[in-house]
mmCIF file of C-alpha atoms in Angstrom:
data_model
loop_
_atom_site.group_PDB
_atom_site.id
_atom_site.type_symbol
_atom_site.label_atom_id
_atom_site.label_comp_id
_atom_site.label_asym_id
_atom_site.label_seq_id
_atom_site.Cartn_x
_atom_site.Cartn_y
_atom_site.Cartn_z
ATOM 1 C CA UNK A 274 -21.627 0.841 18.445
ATOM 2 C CA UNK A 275 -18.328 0.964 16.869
ATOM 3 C CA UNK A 276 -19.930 0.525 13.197
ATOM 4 C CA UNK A 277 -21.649 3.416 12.994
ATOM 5 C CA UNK A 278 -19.164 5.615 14.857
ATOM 6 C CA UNK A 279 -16.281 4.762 12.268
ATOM 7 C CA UNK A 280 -18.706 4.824 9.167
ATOM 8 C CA UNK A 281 -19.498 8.239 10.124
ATOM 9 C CA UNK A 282 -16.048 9.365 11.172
ATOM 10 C CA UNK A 283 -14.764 8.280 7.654
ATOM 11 C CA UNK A 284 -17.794 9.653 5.617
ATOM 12 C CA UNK A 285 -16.741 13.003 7.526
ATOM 13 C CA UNK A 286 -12.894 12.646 6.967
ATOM 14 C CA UNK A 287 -13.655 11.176 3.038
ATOM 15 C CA UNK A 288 -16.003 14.855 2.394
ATOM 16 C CA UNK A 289 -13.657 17.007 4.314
ATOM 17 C CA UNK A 290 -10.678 15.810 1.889
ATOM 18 C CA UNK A 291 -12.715 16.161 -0.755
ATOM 19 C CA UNK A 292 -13.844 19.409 -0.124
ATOM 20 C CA UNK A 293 -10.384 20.376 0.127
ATOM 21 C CA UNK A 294 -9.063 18.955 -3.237
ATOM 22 C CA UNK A 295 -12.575 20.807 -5.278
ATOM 23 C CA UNK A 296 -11.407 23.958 -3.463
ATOM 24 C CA UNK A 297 -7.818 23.629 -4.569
ATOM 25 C CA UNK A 298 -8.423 22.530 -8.277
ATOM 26 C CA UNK A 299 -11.609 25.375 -8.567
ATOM 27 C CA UNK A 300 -14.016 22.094 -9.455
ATOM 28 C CA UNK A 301 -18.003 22.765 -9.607
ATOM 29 C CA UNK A 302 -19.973 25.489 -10.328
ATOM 30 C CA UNK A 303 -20.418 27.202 -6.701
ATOM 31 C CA UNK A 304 -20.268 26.207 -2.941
ATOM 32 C CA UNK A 305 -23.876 25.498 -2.622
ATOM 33 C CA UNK A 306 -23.555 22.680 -5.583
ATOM 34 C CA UNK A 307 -20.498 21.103 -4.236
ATOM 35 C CA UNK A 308 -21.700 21.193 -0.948
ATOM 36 C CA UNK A 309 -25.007 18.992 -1.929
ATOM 37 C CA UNK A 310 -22.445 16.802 -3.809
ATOM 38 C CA UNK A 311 -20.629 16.532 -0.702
ATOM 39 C CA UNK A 312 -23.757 15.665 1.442
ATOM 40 C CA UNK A 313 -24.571 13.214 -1.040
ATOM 41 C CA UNK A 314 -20.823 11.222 -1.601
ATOM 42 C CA UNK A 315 -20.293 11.923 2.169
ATOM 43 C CA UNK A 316 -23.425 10.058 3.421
ATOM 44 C CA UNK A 317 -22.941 7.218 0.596
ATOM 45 C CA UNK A 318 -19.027 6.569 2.258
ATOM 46 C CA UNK A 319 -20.304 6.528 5.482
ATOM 47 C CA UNK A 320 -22.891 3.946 4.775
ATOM 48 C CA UNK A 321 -20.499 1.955 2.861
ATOM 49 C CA UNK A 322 -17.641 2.072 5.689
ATOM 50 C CA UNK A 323 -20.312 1.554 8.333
ATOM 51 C CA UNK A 324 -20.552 -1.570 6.885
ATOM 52 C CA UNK A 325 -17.483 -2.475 6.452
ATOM 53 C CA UNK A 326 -16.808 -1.149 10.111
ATOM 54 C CA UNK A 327 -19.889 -3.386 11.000
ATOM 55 C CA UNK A 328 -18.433 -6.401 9.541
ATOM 56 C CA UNK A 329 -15.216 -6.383 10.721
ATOM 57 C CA UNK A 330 -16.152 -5.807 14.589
ATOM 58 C CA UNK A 331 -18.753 -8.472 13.989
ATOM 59 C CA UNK A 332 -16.702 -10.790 12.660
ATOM 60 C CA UNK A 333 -13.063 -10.368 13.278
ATOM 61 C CA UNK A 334 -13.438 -8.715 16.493
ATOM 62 C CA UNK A 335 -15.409 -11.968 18.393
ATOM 63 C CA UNK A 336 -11.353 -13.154 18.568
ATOM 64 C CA UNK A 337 -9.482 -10.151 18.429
ATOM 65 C CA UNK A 338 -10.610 -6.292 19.108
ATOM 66 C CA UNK A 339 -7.286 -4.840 18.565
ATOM 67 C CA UNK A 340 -7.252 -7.061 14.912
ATOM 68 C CA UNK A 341 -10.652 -6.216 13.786
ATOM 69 C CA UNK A 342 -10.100 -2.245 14.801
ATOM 70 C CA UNK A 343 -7.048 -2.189 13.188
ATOM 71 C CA UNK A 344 -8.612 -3.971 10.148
ATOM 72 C CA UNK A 345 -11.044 -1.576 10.439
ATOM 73 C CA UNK A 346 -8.873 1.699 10.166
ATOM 74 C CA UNK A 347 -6.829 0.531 7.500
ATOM 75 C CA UNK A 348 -9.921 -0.612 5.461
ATOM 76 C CA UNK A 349 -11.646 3.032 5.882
ATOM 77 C CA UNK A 350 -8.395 4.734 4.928
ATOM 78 C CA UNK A 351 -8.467 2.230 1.738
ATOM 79 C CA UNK A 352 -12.069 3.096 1.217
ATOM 80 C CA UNK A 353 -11.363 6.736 1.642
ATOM 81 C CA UNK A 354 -8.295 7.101 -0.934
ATOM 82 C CA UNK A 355 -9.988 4.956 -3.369
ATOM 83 C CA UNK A 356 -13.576 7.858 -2.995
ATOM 84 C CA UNK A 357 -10.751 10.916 -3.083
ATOM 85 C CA UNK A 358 -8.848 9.190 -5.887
ATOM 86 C CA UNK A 359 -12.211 9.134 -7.799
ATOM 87 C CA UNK A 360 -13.862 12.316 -7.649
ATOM 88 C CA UNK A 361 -10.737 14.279 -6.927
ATOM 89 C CA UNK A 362 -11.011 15.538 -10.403
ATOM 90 C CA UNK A 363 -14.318 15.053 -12.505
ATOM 91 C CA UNK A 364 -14.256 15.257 -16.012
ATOM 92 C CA UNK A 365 -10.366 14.172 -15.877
ATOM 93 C CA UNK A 366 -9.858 17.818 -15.331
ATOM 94 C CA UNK A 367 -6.008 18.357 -14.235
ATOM 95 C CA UNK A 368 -4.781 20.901 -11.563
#
């Protein structure tokens, strides 16, 4: 239960922070395309931290909850930097 929960809180969090650096930087051509992008990179971060949410719990957390949900935060905050620090600026366009 917890996989899917964090995978989707940090897809959420990743587009929302996203959103937020395109909007400050004036990337993409309107709100309608950035907002499919954001669909798109949003569901594709939550997939990828529900796994690594899924893992964790499954693995880590038959010894230690508080270990493996700790693991688990830091890793989607990791995963989450590393998808802003990416597409914050396509194109290497500087703001």
């Amino acid at each position: 239960m917890a996989a899917p929960v964090g995978g989707l809180a940090t897809g959420v969090l990743g587009s929302v922070l996203l959103a937020a650096a395109w909007r400050a930087c004036d990337v993409g051509v309107n709100g309608a395309a950035n907002g499919l992008a954001l669909i798109f990179y949003g569901a594709l971060l939550a997939i990828i931290s529900a796994v690594w949410w899924g893992v964790l719990i499954g693995y880590v957390g038959r010894w230690n909850l508080a270990v493996a949900l700790l693991g688990g935060t830091v890793g989607a905050a990791v995963i989450v930097w590393i998808f802003v620090a990416l597409l914050h600026v396509p194109n290497g366009y500087r703001c």
